[in-house]
PDB file of C-alpha atoms in Angstrom:
ATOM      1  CA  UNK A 183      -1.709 -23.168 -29.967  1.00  0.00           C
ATOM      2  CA  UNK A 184      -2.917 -24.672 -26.638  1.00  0.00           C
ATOM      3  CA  UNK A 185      -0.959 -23.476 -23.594  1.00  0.00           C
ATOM      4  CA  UNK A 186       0.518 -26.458 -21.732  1.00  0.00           C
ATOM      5  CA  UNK A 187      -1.176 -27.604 -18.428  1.00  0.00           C
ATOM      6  CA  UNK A 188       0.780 -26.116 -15.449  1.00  0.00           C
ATOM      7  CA  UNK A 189       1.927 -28.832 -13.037  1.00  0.00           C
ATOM      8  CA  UNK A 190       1.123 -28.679  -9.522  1.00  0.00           C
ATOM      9  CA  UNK A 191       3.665 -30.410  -7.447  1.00  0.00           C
ATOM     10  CA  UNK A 192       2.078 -33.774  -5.636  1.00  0.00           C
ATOM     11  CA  UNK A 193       3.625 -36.539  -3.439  1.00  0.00           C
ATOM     12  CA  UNK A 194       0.825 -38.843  -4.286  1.00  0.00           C
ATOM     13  CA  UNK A 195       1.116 -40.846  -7.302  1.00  0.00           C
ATOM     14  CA  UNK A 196      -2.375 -42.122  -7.164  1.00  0.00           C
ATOM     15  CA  UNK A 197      -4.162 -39.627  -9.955  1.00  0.00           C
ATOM     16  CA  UNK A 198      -7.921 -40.518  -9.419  1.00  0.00           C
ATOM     17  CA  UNK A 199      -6.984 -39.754  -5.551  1.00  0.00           C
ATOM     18  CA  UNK A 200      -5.498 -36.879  -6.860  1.00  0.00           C
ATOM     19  CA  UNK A 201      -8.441 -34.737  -8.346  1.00  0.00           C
ATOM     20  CA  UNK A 202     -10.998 -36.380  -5.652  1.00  0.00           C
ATOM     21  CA  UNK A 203      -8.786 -34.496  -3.446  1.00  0.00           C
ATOM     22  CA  UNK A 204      -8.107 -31.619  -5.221  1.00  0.00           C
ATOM     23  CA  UNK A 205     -11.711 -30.958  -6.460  1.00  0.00           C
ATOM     24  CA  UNK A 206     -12.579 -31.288  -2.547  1.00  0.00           C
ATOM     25  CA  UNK A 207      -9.937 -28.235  -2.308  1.00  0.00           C
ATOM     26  CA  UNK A 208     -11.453 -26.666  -4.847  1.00  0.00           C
ATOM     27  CA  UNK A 209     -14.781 -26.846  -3.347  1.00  0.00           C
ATOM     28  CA  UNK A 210     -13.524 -25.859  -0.179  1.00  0.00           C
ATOM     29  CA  UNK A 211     -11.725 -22.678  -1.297  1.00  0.00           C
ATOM     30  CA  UNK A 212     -14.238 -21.038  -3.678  1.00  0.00           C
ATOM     31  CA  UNK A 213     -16.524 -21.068  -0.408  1.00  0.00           C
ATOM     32  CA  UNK A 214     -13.723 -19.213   1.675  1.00  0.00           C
ATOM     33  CA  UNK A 215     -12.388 -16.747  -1.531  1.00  0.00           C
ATOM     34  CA  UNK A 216     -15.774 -15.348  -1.683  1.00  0.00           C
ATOM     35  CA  UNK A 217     -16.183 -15.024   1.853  1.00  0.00           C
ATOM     36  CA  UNK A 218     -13.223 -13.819   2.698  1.00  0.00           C
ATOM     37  CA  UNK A 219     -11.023 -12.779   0.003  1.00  0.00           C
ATOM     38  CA  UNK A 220      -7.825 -15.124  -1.199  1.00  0.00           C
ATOM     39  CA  UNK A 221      -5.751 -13.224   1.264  1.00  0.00           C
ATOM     40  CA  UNK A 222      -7.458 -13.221   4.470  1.00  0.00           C
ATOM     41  CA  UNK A 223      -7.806 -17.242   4.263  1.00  0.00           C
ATOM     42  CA  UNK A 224      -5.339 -19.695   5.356  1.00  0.00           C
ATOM     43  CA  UNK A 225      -4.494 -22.956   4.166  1.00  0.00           C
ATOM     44  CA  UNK A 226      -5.705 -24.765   7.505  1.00  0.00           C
ATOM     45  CA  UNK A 227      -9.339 -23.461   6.959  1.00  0.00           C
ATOM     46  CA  UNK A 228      -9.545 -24.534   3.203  1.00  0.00           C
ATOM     47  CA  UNK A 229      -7.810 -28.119   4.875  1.00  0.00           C
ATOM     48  CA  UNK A 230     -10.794 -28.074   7.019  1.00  0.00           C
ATOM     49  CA  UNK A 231     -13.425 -27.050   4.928  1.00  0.00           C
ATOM     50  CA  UNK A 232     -12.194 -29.418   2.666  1.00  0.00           C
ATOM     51  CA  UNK A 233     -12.480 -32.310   4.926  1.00  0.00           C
ATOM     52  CA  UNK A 234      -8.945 -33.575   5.739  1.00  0.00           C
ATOM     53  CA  UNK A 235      -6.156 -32.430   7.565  1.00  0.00           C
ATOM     54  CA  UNK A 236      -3.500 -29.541   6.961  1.00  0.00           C
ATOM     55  CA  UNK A 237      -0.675 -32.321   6.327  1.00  0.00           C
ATOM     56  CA  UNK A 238      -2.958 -33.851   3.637  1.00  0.00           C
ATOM     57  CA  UNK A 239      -3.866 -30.807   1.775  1.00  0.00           C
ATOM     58  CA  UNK A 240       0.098 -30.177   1.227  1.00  0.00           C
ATOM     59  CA  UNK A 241       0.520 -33.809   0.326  1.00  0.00           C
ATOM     60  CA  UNK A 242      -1.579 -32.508  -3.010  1.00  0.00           C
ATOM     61  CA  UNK A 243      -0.270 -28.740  -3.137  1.00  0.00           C
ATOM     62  CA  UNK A 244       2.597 -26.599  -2.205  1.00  0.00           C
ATOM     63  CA  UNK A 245       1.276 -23.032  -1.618  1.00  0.00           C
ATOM     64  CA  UNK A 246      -1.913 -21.392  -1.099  1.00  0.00           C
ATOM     65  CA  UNK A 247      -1.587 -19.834  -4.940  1.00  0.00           C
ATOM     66  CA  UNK A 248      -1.674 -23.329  -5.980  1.00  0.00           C
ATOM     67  CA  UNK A 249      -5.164 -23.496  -4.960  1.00  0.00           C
ATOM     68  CA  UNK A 250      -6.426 -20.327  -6.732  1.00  0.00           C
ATOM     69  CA  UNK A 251      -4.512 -21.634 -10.184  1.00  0.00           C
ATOM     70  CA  UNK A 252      -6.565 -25.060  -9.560  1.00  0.00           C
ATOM     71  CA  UNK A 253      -9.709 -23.311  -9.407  1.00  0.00           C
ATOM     72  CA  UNK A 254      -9.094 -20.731 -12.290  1.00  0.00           C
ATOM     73  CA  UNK A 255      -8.200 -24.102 -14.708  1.00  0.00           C
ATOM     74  CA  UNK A 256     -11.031 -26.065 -13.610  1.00  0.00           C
ATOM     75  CA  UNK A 257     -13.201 -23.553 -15.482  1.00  0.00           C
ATOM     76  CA  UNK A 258     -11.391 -23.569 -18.993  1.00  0.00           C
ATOM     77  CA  UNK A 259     -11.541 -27.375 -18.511  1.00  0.00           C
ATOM     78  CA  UNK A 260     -15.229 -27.213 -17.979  1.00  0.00           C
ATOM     79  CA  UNK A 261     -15.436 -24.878 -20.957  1.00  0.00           C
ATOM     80  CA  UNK A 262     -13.854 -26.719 -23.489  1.00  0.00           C
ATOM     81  CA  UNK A 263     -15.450 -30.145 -22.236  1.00  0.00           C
ATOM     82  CA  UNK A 264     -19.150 -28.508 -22.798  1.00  0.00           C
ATOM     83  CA  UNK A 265     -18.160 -26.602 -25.577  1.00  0.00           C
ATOM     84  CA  UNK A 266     -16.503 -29.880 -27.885  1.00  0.00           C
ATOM     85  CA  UNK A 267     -19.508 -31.655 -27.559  1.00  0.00           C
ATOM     86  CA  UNK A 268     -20.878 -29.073 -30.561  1.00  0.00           C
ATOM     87  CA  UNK A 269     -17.811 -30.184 -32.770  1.00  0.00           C
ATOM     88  CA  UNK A 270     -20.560 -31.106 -35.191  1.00  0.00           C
ATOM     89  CA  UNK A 271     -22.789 -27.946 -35.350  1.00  0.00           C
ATOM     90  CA  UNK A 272     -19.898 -25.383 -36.335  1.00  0.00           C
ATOM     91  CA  UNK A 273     -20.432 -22.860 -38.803  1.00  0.00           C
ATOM     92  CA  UNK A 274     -24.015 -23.060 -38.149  1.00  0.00           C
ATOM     93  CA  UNK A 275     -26.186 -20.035 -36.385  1.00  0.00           C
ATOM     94  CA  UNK A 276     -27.867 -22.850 -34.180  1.00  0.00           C
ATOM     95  CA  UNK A 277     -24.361 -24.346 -33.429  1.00  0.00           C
ATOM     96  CA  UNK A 278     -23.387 -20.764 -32.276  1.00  0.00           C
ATOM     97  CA  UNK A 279     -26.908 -20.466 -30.602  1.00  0.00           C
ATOM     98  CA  UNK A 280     -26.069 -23.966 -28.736  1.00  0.00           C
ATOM     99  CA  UNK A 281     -22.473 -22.990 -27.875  1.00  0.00           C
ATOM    100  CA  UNK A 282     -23.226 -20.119 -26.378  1.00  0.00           C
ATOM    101  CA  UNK A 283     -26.168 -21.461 -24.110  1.00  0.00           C
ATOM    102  CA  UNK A 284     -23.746 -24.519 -23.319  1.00  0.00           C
ATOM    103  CA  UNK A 285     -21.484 -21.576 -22.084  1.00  0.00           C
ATOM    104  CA  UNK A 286     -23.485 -19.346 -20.113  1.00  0.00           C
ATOM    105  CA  UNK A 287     -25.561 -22.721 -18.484  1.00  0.00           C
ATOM    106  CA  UNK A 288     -21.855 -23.279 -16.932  1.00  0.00           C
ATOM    107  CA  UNK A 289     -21.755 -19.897 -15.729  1.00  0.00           C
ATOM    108  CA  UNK A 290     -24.527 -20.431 -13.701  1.00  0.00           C
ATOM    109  CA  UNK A 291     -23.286 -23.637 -12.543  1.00  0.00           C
ATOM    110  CA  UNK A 292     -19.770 -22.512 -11.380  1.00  0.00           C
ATOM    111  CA  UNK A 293     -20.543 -19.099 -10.450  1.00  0.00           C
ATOM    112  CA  UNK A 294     -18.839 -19.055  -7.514  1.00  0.00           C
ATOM    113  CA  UNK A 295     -15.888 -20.176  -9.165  1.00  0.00           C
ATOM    114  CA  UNK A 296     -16.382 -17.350 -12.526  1.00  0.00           C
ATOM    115  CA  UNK A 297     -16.698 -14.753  -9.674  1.00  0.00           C
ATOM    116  CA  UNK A 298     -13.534 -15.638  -7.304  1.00  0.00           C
ATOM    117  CA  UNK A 299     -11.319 -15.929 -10.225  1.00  0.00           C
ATOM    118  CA  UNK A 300     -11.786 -13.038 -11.476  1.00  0.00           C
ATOM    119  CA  UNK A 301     -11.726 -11.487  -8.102  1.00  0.00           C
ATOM    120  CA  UNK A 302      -8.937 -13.185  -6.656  1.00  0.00           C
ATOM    121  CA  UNK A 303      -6.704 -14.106  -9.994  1.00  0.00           C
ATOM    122  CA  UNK A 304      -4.398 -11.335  -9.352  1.00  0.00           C
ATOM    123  CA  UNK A 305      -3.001 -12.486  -6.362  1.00  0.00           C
ATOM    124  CA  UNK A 306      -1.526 -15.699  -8.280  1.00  0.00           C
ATOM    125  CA  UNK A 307       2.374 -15.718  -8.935  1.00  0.00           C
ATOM    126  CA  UNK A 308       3.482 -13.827 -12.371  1.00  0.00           C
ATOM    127  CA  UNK A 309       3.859 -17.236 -14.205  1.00  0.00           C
ATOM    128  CA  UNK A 310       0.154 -18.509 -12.671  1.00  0.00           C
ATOM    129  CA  UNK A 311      -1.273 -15.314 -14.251  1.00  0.00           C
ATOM    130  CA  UNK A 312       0.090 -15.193 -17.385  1.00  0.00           C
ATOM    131  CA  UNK A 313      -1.310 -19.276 -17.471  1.00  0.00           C
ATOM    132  CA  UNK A 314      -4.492 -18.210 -16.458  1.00  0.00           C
ATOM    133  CA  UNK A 315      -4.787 -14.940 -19.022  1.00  0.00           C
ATOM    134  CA  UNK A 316      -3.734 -17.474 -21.717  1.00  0.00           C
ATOM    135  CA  UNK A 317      -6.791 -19.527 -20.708  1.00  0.00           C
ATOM    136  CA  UNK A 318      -8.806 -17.040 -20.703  1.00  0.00           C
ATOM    137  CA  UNK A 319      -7.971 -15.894 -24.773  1.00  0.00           C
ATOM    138  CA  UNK A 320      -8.528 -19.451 -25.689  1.00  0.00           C
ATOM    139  CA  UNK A 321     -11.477 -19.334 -24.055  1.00  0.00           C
ATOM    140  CA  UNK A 322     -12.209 -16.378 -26.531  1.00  0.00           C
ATOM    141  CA  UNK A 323     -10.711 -18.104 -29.408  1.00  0.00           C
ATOM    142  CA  UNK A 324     -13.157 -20.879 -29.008  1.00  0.00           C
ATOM    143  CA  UNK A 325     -16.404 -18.969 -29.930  1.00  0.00           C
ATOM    144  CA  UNK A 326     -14.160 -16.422 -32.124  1.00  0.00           C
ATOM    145  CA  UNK A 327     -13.173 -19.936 -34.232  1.00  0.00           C
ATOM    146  CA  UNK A 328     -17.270 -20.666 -34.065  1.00  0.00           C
ATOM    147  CA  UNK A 329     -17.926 -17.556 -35.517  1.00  0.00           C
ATOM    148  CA  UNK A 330     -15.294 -17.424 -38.011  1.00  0.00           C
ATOM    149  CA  UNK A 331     -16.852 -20.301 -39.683  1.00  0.00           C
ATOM    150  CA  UNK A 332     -20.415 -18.507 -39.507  1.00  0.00           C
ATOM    151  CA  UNK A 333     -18.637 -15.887 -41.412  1.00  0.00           C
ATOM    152  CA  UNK A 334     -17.076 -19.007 -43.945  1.00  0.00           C
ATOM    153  CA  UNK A 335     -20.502 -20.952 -44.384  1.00  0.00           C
ATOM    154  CA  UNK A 336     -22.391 -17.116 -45.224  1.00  0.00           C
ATOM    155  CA  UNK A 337     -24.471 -17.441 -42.467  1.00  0.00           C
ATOM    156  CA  UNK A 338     -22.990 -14.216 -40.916  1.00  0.00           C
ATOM    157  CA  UNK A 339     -21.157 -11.313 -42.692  1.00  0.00           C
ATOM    158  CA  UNK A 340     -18.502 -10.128 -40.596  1.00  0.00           C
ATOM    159  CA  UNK A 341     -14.925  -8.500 -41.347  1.00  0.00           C
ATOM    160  CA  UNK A 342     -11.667 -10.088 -40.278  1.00  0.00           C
ATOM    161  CA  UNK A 343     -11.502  -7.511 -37.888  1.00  0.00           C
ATOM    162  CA  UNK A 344     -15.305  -7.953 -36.516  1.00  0.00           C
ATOM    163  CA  UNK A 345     -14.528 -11.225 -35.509  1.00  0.00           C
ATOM    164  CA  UNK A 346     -12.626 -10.932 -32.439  1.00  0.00           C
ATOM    165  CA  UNK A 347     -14.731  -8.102 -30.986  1.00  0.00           C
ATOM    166  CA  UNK A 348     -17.897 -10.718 -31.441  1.00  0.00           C
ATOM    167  CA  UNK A 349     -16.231 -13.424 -29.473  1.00  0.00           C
ATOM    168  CA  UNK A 350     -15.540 -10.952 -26.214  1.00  0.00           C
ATOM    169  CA  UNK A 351     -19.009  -9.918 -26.531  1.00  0.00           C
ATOM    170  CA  UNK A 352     -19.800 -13.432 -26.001  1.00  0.00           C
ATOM    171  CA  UNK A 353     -17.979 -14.114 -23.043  1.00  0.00           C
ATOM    172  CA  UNK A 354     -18.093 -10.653 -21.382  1.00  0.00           C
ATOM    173  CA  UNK A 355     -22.154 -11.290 -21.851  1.00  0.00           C
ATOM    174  CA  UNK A 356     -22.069 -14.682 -20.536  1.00  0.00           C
ATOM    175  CA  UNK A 357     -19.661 -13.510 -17.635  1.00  0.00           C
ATOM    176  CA  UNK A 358     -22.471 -10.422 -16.312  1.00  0.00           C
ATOM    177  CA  UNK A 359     -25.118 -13.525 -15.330  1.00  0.00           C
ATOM    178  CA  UNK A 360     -22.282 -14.447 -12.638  1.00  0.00           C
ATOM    179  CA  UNK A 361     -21.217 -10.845 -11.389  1.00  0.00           C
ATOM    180  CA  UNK A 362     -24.747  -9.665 -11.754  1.00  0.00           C
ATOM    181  CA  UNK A 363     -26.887 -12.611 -10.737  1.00  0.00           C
ATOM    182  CA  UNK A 364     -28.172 -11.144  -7.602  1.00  0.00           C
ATOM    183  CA  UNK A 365     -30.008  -8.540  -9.449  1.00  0.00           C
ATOM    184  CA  UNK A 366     -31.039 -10.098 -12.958  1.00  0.00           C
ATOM    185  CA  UNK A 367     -32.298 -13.027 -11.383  1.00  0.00           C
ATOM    186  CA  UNK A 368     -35.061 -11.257  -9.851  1.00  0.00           C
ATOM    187  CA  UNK A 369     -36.047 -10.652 -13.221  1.00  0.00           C
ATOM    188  CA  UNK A 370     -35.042 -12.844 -15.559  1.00  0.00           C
ATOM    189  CA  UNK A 371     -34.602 -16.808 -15.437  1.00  0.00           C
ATOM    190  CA  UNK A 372     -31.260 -17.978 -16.596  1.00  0.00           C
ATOM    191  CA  UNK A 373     -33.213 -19.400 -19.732  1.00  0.00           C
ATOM    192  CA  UNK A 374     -34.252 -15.711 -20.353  1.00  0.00           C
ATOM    193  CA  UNK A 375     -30.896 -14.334 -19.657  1.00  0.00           C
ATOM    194  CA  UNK A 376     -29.561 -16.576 -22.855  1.00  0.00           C
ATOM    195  CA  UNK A 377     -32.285 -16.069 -24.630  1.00  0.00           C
ATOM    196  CA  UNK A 378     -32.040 -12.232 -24.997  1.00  0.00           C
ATOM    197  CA  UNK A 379     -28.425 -11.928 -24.622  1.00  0.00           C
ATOM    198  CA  UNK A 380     -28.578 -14.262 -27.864  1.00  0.00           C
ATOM    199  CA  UNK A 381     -30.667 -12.259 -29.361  1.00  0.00           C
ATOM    200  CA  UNK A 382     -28.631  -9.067 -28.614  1.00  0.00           C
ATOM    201  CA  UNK A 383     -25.392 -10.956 -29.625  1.00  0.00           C
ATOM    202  CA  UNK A 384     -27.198 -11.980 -32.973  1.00  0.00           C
ATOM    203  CA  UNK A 385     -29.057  -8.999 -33.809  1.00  0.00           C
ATOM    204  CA  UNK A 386     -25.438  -7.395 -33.966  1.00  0.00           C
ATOM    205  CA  UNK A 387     -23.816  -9.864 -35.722  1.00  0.00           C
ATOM    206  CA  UNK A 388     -26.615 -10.471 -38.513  1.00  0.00           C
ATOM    207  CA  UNK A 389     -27.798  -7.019 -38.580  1.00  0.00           C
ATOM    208  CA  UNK A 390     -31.409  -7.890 -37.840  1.00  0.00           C
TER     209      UNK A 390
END
């Protein structure tokens, strides 16, 4: 079951306005986490490096943690937006093949974002964190479900108990490209990177 969205307070009723101006936050704090940690930045310099004012940005959040939690969702919403437009290739090896490239390709596109929340996550409020691990099994559950139906269509003989383990691989795989860009990608190409960490992932899974 799908963990309800947690609501960040607003004053502004206009929603379009709402993500242009939170994705500008968004934008503008990933830059600053990395650089300088979540606690060492302040809510005026993500303001500014946003683009407006320090009265705006609270017009569209209440705390600094608010921020973080917008930056950790924007992932899982980025996963499961690539990710559902496979619906039609599950419980296929090349649907799993395709999911998991569709995966680690946003890696590499939000790797700023991959690396600061996993950084930075713990400094979110008890309730924020618990959200955020939530997303993070569902995340799982997504290419655990994908593999689970390998396992129904006989494409891939796995126990109950395989399953699971399978799906972390996935994602802890796909999550080294972001923490260890900066030295695989003096070697590899990011179409490499899936290529071989598909193969490793398969190999397992199908015994080859």
């Amino acid at each position: 079951m799908m963990e309800n969205k947690r609501e960040i307070l607003t004053s502004v009723k206009d929603e379009t306005l709402i993500e242009k101006r939170r994705n500008q936050m968004i934008r503008g704090a990933v830059k600053l986490f990395k650089e300088k940690g979540f606690h060492r930045t302040t809510t005026r310099e993500i303001a500014k490096e946003a683009g407006f004012s320090i009265g705006t940005l609270y017009e569209y959040i209440r705390t600094k943690e608010d921020v973080l939690y917008l930056v950790c969702d924007s992932i899982y919403e980025q996963v499961n937006l690539r990710l559902s437009e496979l619906e039609g290739q599950d419980g296929t090896i090349e649907g799993l093949r395709s999911a998991i490239g569709h995966y680690y390709k946003l890696i590499d596109d939000m790797n700023d974002e991959f690396v600061v929340m996993y950084q930075e996550s713990k400094s979110l409020p008890k309730d924020a964190l618990q959200y955020v691990l939530t997303k993070e099994m569902e995340m799982v559950s997504l290419f655990e479900d994908r593999i689970r139906k390998c396992v129904q269509s006989g494409e891939i003989h796995l126990n109950e108990q395989e399953i699971p383990i399978a799906a972390h691989h996935v994602v802890v795989q796909g999550q080294m490209w972001a923490f260890r860009r900066w030295a695989i990608h003096k070697t590899y190409t990011l179409e490499q990177f899936i290529s071989i960490q598909t193969a490793f992932l398969l190999h397992g899974v199908l015994g080859e």
